[in-house]
Amino acid sequence: MDLRDLRYFETIAELEHVGQAAERLHRTQPALTSAIRRLEKEAGAPLFERAGRGIRLTPAGRVMLRWAQRLRFDVEDAQREVGDIGRGLSGVVRLGIVPTAAQYQLPQAVRRLLREAPDVRLKTTVSLVDVLMPMLRAGELDLVVGTEGVPESGFVSRRLVEDHVVVAASADHELFNGKPSVKDMSAYRWVLQPRGAPTRDWLDHTFVRRSLPRPEVQVESSTLHMLPALIAETGLLSFVSRKHLDVTAGSYPLREVVLKETTMKRWLVVTHRTNAYLSPAALRLMALLS
């Protein structure tokens, strides 16, 4: 099988449309159709079937996609490993990282890495885990630093540091006039991440388990670095890493609403594909992040 045909096949499978794949790949539709026909001849089975105005993978196509990705990963890893021979701590590390870790863990680790290896280049993507993991699966990232979740086949995770997520409010919030409870918090509005974010779901469930309404969200934001300012300026409650309170104490007078029931313990982990090649620079960065 031709590796180029397999790459075309991956793109067609992703878009489920030959015309759109032709535009992305800058190839003609007949050229892509011919590539699929060659693969189907080699496989001895159809790889796509009609689905409305587009196409979708057949069961054989889904198996072929898995092997096509594996072959591409192997070729790319081989090129990188051969290229890294003799270069030592250099080259490019493609890192996906969640905002909290990017703000509080990454700078020190990168400072030390560049001190040891000034020729290393780092390409970072800062986003939430649900965005980063598909990029890791597709081979677009070498490492992902995020929150620990359910173990997934084909990936290896290493714990880096424990983190506590807590309810935060402006230092002069009326909640601090007494000893607050979860029920007391339900009377106020919040600034939180969108639903589906692990911290947001955990907090929602904390209220639901106590037969309380979910927190009333007035401001929804996936940009964590803006939360301390919003909390301080608006009087809204939020649910953030305790690290935010440690670092922003001088800029924004925030306090933790200390309550065991609303303290979420989590681990930040670094994840990579099980059999992926990791350059010496990527391995060193993993060690420094720990």
GROMACS .gro file of C-alpha atoms in nm:
model
  290
    1MET     CA    1   0.000   0.000   0.000
    2ASP     CA    2   0.117   0.349  -0.084
    3LEU     CA    3   0.171   0.573   0.221
    4ARG     CA    4   0.044   0.872   0.027
    5ASP     CA    5  -0.279   0.688  -0.054
    6LEU     CA    6  -0.319   0.610   0.315
    7ARG     CA    7  -0.273   0.976   0.406
    8TYR     CA    8  -0.538   1.076   0.154
    9PHE     CA    9  -0.762   0.806   0.298
   10GLU     CA   10  -0.721   0.949   0.650
   11THR     CA   11  -0.829   1.294   0.535
   12ILE     CA   12  -1.131   1.161   0.344
   13ALA     CA   13  -1.231   0.956   0.648
   14GLU     CA   14  -1.206   1.263   0.872
   15LEU     CA   15  -1.414   1.490   0.645
   16GLU     CA   16  -1.647   1.218   0.509
   17HIS     CA   17  -1.647   1.401   0.177
   18VAL     CA   18  -1.417   1.357  -0.123
   19GLY     CA   19  -1.469   1.713  -0.250
   20GLN     CA   20  -1.375   1.872   0.082
   21ALA     CA   21  -1.075   1.642   0.112
   22ALA     CA   22  -0.963   1.744  -0.237
   23GLU     CA   23  -0.972   2.110  -0.134
   24ARG     CA   24  -0.771   2.050   0.183
   25LEU     CA   25  -0.513   1.828   0.013
   26HIS     CA   26  -0.493   2.040  -0.306
   27ARG     CA   27  -0.563   1.737  -0.520
   28THR     CA   28  -0.834   1.661  -0.773
   29GLN     CA   29  -1.133   1.449  -0.681
   30PRO     CA   30  -1.045   1.185  -0.947
   31ALA     CA   31  -0.697   1.154  -0.793
   32LEU     CA   32  -0.844   1.084  -0.450
   33THR     CA   33  -1.102   0.845  -0.591
   34SER     CA   34  -0.822   0.652  -0.762
   35ALA     CA   35  -0.630   0.635  -0.434
   36ILE     CA   36  -0.931   0.486  -0.257
   37ARG     CA   37  -0.984   0.233  -0.534
   38ARG     CA   38  -0.621   0.121  -0.507
   39LEU     CA   39  -0.657   0.074  -0.132
   40GLU     CA   40  -0.985  -0.114  -0.170
   41LYS     CA   41  -0.821  -0.344  -0.424
   42GLU     CA   42  -0.535  -0.413  -0.184
   43ALA     CA   43  -0.772  -0.464   0.110
   44GLY     CA   44  -1.023  -0.671  -0.085
   45ALA     CA   45  -1.316  -0.484   0.067
   46PRO     CA   46  -1.498  -0.150   0.024
   47LEU     CA   47  -1.375   0.119   0.262
   48PHE     CA   48  -1.657   0.374   0.224
   49GLU     CA   49  -2.032   0.373   0.173
   50ARG     CA   50  -2.278   0.645   0.082
   51ALA     CA   51  -2.434   0.845   0.367
   52GLY     CA   52  -2.667   1.121   0.255
   53ARG     CA   53  -2.463   1.375   0.060
   54GLY     CA   54  -2.137   1.242   0.194
   55ILE     CA   55  -1.972   0.911   0.268
   56ARG     CA   56  -1.879   0.715   0.580
   57LEU     CA   57  -1.644   0.435   0.668
   58THR     CA   58  -1.750   0.074   0.636
   59PRO     CA   59  -1.645  -0.171   0.911
   60ALA     CA   60  -1.344  -0.256   0.694
   61GLY     CA   61  -1.276   0.115   0.653
   62ARG     CA   62  -1.265   0.169   1.028
   63VAL     CA   63  -1.005  -0.107   1.062
   64MET     CA   64  -0.807   0.042   0.775
   65LEU     CA   65  -0.814   0.386   0.940
   66ARG     CA   66  -0.666   0.248   1.260
   67TRP     CA   67  -0.380   0.085   1.070
   68ALA     CA   68  -0.329   0.388   0.847
   69GLN     CA   69  -0.283   0.609   1.153
   70ARG     CA   70  -0.047   0.357   1.312
   71LEU     CA   71   0.165   0.342   0.997
   72ARG     CA   72   0.180   0.721   0.976
   73PHE     CA   73   0.283   0.745   1.340
   74ASP     CA   74   0.558   0.488   1.283
   75VAL     CA   75   0.693   0.670   0.977
   76GLU     CA   76   0.689   1.008   1.151
   77ASP     CA   77   0.849   0.865   1.466
   78ALA     CA   78   1.118   0.694   1.261
   79GLN     CA   79   1.202   1.020   1.084
   80ARG     CA   80   1.221   1.208   1.414
   81GLU     CA   81   1.429   0.943   1.591
   82VAL     CA   82   1.679   0.917   1.306
   83GLY     CA   83   1.697   1.296   1.289
   84ASP     CA   84   1.757   1.320   1.664
   85ILE     CA   85   2.062   1.092   1.655
   86GLY     CA   86   2.361   1.301   1.750
   87ARG     CA   87   2.157   1.611   1.823
   88GLY     CA   88   2.097   1.539   2.191
   89LEU     CA   89   1.871   1.789   2.363
   90SER     CA   90   1.746   1.977   2.061
   91GLY     CA   91   1.465   1.964   1.810
   92VAL     CA   92   1.096   2.046   1.854
   93VAL     CA   93   0.868   1.934   2.139
   94ARG     CA   94   0.494   1.965   2.067
   95LEU     CA   95   0.317   2.014   2.396
   96GLY     CA   96  -0.052   2.045   2.477
   97ILE     CA   97  -0.123   2.184   2.822
   98VAL     CA   98  -0.423   2.294   3.026
   99PRO     CA   99  -0.433   2.662   3.133
  100THR     CA  100  -0.360   2.610   3.504
  101ALA     CA  101  -0.047   2.404   3.435
  102ALA     CA  102   0.059   2.645   3.158
  103GLN     CA  103   0.045   2.934   3.401
  104TYR     CA  104   0.198   2.778   3.711
  105GLN     CA  105   0.410   2.477   3.608
  106LEU     CA  106   0.533   2.537   3.256
  107PRO     CA  107   0.739   2.858   3.296
  108GLN     CA  108   0.982   2.713   3.553
  109ALA     CA  109   1.018   2.385   3.363
  110VAL     CA  110   1.087   2.564   3.033
  111ARG     CA  111   1.337   2.798   3.198
  112ARG     CA  112   1.536   2.500   3.323
  113LEU     CA  113   1.503   2.315   2.992
  114LEU     CA  114   1.633   2.609   2.789
  115ARG     CA  115   1.917   2.657   3.032
  116GLU     CA  116   2.024   2.296   2.969
  117ALA     CA  117   1.933   2.289   2.600
  118PRO     CA  118   1.921   2.633   2.437
  119ASP     CA  119   1.849   2.487   2.093
  120VAL     CA  120   1.521   2.319   2.188
  121ARG     CA  121   1.207   2.467   2.036
  122LEU     CA  122   0.872   2.427   2.207
  123LYS     CA  123   0.537   2.441   2.028
  124THR     CA  124   0.259   2.474   2.286
  125THR     CA  125  -0.117   2.449   2.256
  126VAL     CA  126  -0.301   2.577   2.563
  127SER     CA  127  -0.655   2.443   2.589
  128LEU     CA  128  -0.881   2.208   2.782
  129VAL     CA  129  -0.829   1.832   2.786
  130ASP     CA  130  -1.124   1.759   2.556
  131VAL     CA  131  -0.947   1.962   2.286
  132LEU     CA  132  -0.595   1.835   2.351
  133MET     CA  133  -0.657   1.460   2.364
  134PRO     CA  134  -0.794   1.434   2.007
  135MET     CA  135  -0.480   1.617   1.892
  136LEU     CA  136  -0.265   1.364   2.079
  137ARG     CA  137  -0.460   1.076   1.923
  138ALA     CA  138  -0.404   1.227   1.577
  139GLY     CA  139  -0.028   1.253   1.634
  140GLU     CA  140  -0.032   1.635   1.635
  141LEU     CA  141   0.114   1.653   1.987
  142ASP     CA  142   0.393   1.464   2.163
  143LEU     CA  143   0.278   1.528   2.520
  144VAL     CA  144  -0.036   1.650   2.693
  145VAL     CA  145  -0.032   1.794   3.044
  146GLY     CA  146  -0.384   1.784   3.184
  147THR     CA  147  -0.602   1.653   3.460
  148GLU     CA  148  -0.613   1.282   3.537
  149GLY     CA  149  -0.913   1.103   3.392
  150VAL     CA  150  -1.025   0.751   3.311
  151PRO     CA  151  -0.731   0.546   3.174
  152GLU     CA  152  -0.749   0.506   2.798
  153SER     CA  153  -0.602   0.221   2.597
  154GLY     CA  154  -0.301   0.323   2.390
  155PHE     CA  155  -0.189   0.601   2.625
  156VAL     CA  156   0.046   0.627   2.922
  157SER     CA  157   0.003   0.890   3.194
  158ARG     CA  158   0.244   0.993   3.469
  159ARG     CA  159   0.133   1.192   3.772
  160LEU     CA  160   0.304   1.528   3.811
  161VAL     CA  161   0.150   1.716   4.103
  162GLU     CA  162  -0.164   1.716   4.314
  163ASP     CA  163  -0.388   2.018   4.277
  164HIS     CA  164  -0.686   2.139   4.483
  165VAL     CA  165  -0.978   2.322   4.323
  166VAL     CA  166  -1.173   2.539   4.567
  167VAL     CA  167  -1.455   2.793   4.583
  168ALA     CA  168  -1.315   3.145   4.566
  169ALA     CA  169  -1.467   3.486   4.630
  170SER     CA  170  -1.357   3.846   4.672
  171ALA     CA  171  -1.197   3.895   5.012
  172ASP     CA  172  -1.481   4.118   5.132
  173HIS     CA  173  -1.764   3.887   5.021
  174GLU     CA  174  -2.048   3.857   5.272
  175LEU     CA  175  -2.003   3.479   5.283
  176PHE     CA  176  -1.705   3.537   5.510
  177ASN     CA  177  -1.924   3.701   5.775
  178GLY     CA  178  -2.023   3.358   5.905
  179LYS     CA  179  -1.945   2.991   5.856
  180PRO     CA  180  -2.072   2.917   5.503
  181SER     CA  181  -2.229   2.591   5.387
  182VAL     CA  182  -2.294   2.448   5.043
  183LYS     CA  183  -2.656   2.558   5.079
  184ASP     CA  184  -2.544   2.915   5.153
  185MET     CA  185  -2.343   2.918   4.830
  186SER     CA  186  -2.648   2.825   4.624
  187ALA     CA  187  -2.790   3.171   4.692
  188TYR     CA  188  -2.518   3.341   4.487
  189ARG     CA  189  -2.427   3.359   4.120
  190TRP     CA  190  -2.109   3.220   3.972
  191VAL     CA  191  -1.846   3.255   3.702
  192LEU     CA  192  -1.756   2.904   3.583
  193GLN     CA  193  -1.618   2.705   3.292
  194PRO     CA  194  -1.867   2.559   3.041
  195ARG     CA  195  -2.046   2.235   3.120
  196GLY     CA  196  -1.837   1.936   3.026
  197ALA     CA  197  -1.527   2.079   3.191
  198PRO     CA  198  -1.429   1.834   3.471
  199THR     CA  199  -1.429   2.100   3.744
  200ARG     CA  200  -1.769   2.237   3.641
  201ASP     CA  201  -1.926   1.889   3.633
  202TRP     CA  202  -1.776   1.800   3.972
  203LEU     CA  203  -1.915   2.116   4.132
  204ASP     CA  204  -2.259   2.064   3.973
  205HIS     CA  205  -2.274   1.710   4.112
  206THR     CA  206  -2.172   1.834   4.458
  207PHE     CA  207  -2.484   2.051   4.468
  208VAL     CA  208  -2.712   1.792   4.308
  209ARG     CA  209  -2.609   1.524   4.561
  210ARG     CA  210  -2.738   1.753   4.834
  211SER     CA  211  -3.068   1.811   4.654
  212LEU     CA  212  -2.966   2.169   4.579
  213PRO     CA  213  -2.997   2.346   4.244
  214ARG     CA  214  -2.685   2.359   4.031
  215PRO     CA  215  -2.483   2.680   4.070
  216GLU     CA  216  -2.646   2.967   3.880
  217VAL     CA  217  -2.385   3.070   3.625
  218GLN     CA  218  -2.396   3.435   3.524
  219VAL     CA  219  -2.061   3.442   3.342
  220GLU     CA  220  -1.929   3.137   3.155
  221SER     CA  221  -1.565   3.136   3.046
  222SER     CA  222  -1.311   2.878   2.935
  223THR     CA  223  -1.030   3.133   2.978
  224LEU     CA  224  -0.903   3.067   3.328
  225HIS     CA  225  -0.657   3.354   3.356
  226MET     CA  226  -0.943   3.606   3.353
  227LEU     CA  227  -1.131   3.442   3.642
  228PRO     CA  228  -0.944   3.606   3.935
  229ALA     CA  229  -1.016   3.954   3.799
  230LEU     CA  230  -1.382   3.867   3.738
  231ILE     CA  231  -1.424   3.728   4.088
  232ALA     CA  232  -1.268   4.035   4.249
  233GLU     CA  233  -1.455   4.290   4.037
  234THR     CA  234  -1.804   4.135   4.025
  235GLY     CA  235  -1.855   3.962   4.358
  236LEU     CA  236  -1.937   3.637   4.178
  237LEU     CA  237  -1.823   3.306   4.321
  238SER     CA  238  -1.598   3.075   4.122
  239PHE     CA  239  -1.427   2.737   4.136
  240VAL     CA  240  -1.056   2.760   4.066
  241SER     CA  241  -0.723   2.602   4.147
  242ARG     CA  242  -0.590   2.708   4.483
  243LYS     CA  243  -0.279   2.815   4.294
  244HIS     CA  244  -0.476   3.111   4.156
  245LEU     CA  245  -0.529   3.239   4.508
  246ASP     CA  246  -0.163   3.200   4.598
  247VAL     CA  247  -0.037   3.392   4.294
  248THR     CA  248  -0.301   3.664   4.261
  249ALA     CA  249  -0.311   3.766   4.628
  250GLY     CA  250  -0.129   4.092   4.554
  251SER     CA  251  -0.328   4.182   4.243
  252TYR     CA  252  -0.679   4.078   4.338
  253PRO     CA  253  -0.789   4.033   4.703
  254LEU     CA  254  -0.942   3.685   4.683
  255ARG     CA  255  -1.013   3.429   4.953
  256GLU     CA  256  -1.092   3.062   4.957
  257VAL     CA  257  -1.432   2.966   5.094
  258VAL     CA  258  -1.294   2.686   5.308
  259LEU     CA  259  -1.527   2.390   5.295
  260LYS     CA  260  -1.432   2.023   5.268
  261GLU     CA  261  -1.741   1.939   5.061
  262THR     CA  262  -1.642   2.186   4.788
  263THR     CA  263  -1.270   2.105   4.775
  264MET     CA  264  -1.188   1.895   4.471
  265LYS     CA  265  -0.862   1.701   4.475
  266ARG     CA  266  -0.715   1.616   4.138
  267TRP     CA  267  -0.386   1.518   3.981
  268LEU     CA  268  -0.216   1.689   3.692
  269VAL     CA  269  -0.062   1.426   3.465
  270VAL     CA  270   0.152   1.415   3.154
  271THR     CA  271   0.025   1.178   2.885
  272HIS     CA  272   0.170   1.036   2.564
  273ARG     CA  273   0.088   0.758   2.320
  274THR     CA  274   0.205   0.420   2.450
  275ASN     CA  275   0.444   0.330   2.169
  276ALA     CA  276   0.527   0.680   2.048
  277TYR     CA  277   0.884   0.792   2.006
  278LEU     CA  278   0.976   1.066   2.252
  279SER     CA  279   1.283   1.274   2.178
  280PRO     CA  280   1.547   1.332   2.448
  281ALA     CA  281   1.414   1.688   2.479
  282ALA     CA  282   1.057   1.564   2.534
  283LEU     CA  283   1.176   1.316   2.797
  284ARG     CA  284   1.372   1.588   2.975
  285LEU     CA  285   1.071   1.821   2.973
  286MET     CA  286   0.861   1.545   3.130
  287ALA     CA  287   1.115   1.507   3.407
  288LEU     CA  288   1.130   1.882   3.472
  289LEU     CA  289   0.752   1.909   3.486
  290SER     CA  290   0.758   1.649   3.761
   0.00000   0.00000   0.00000
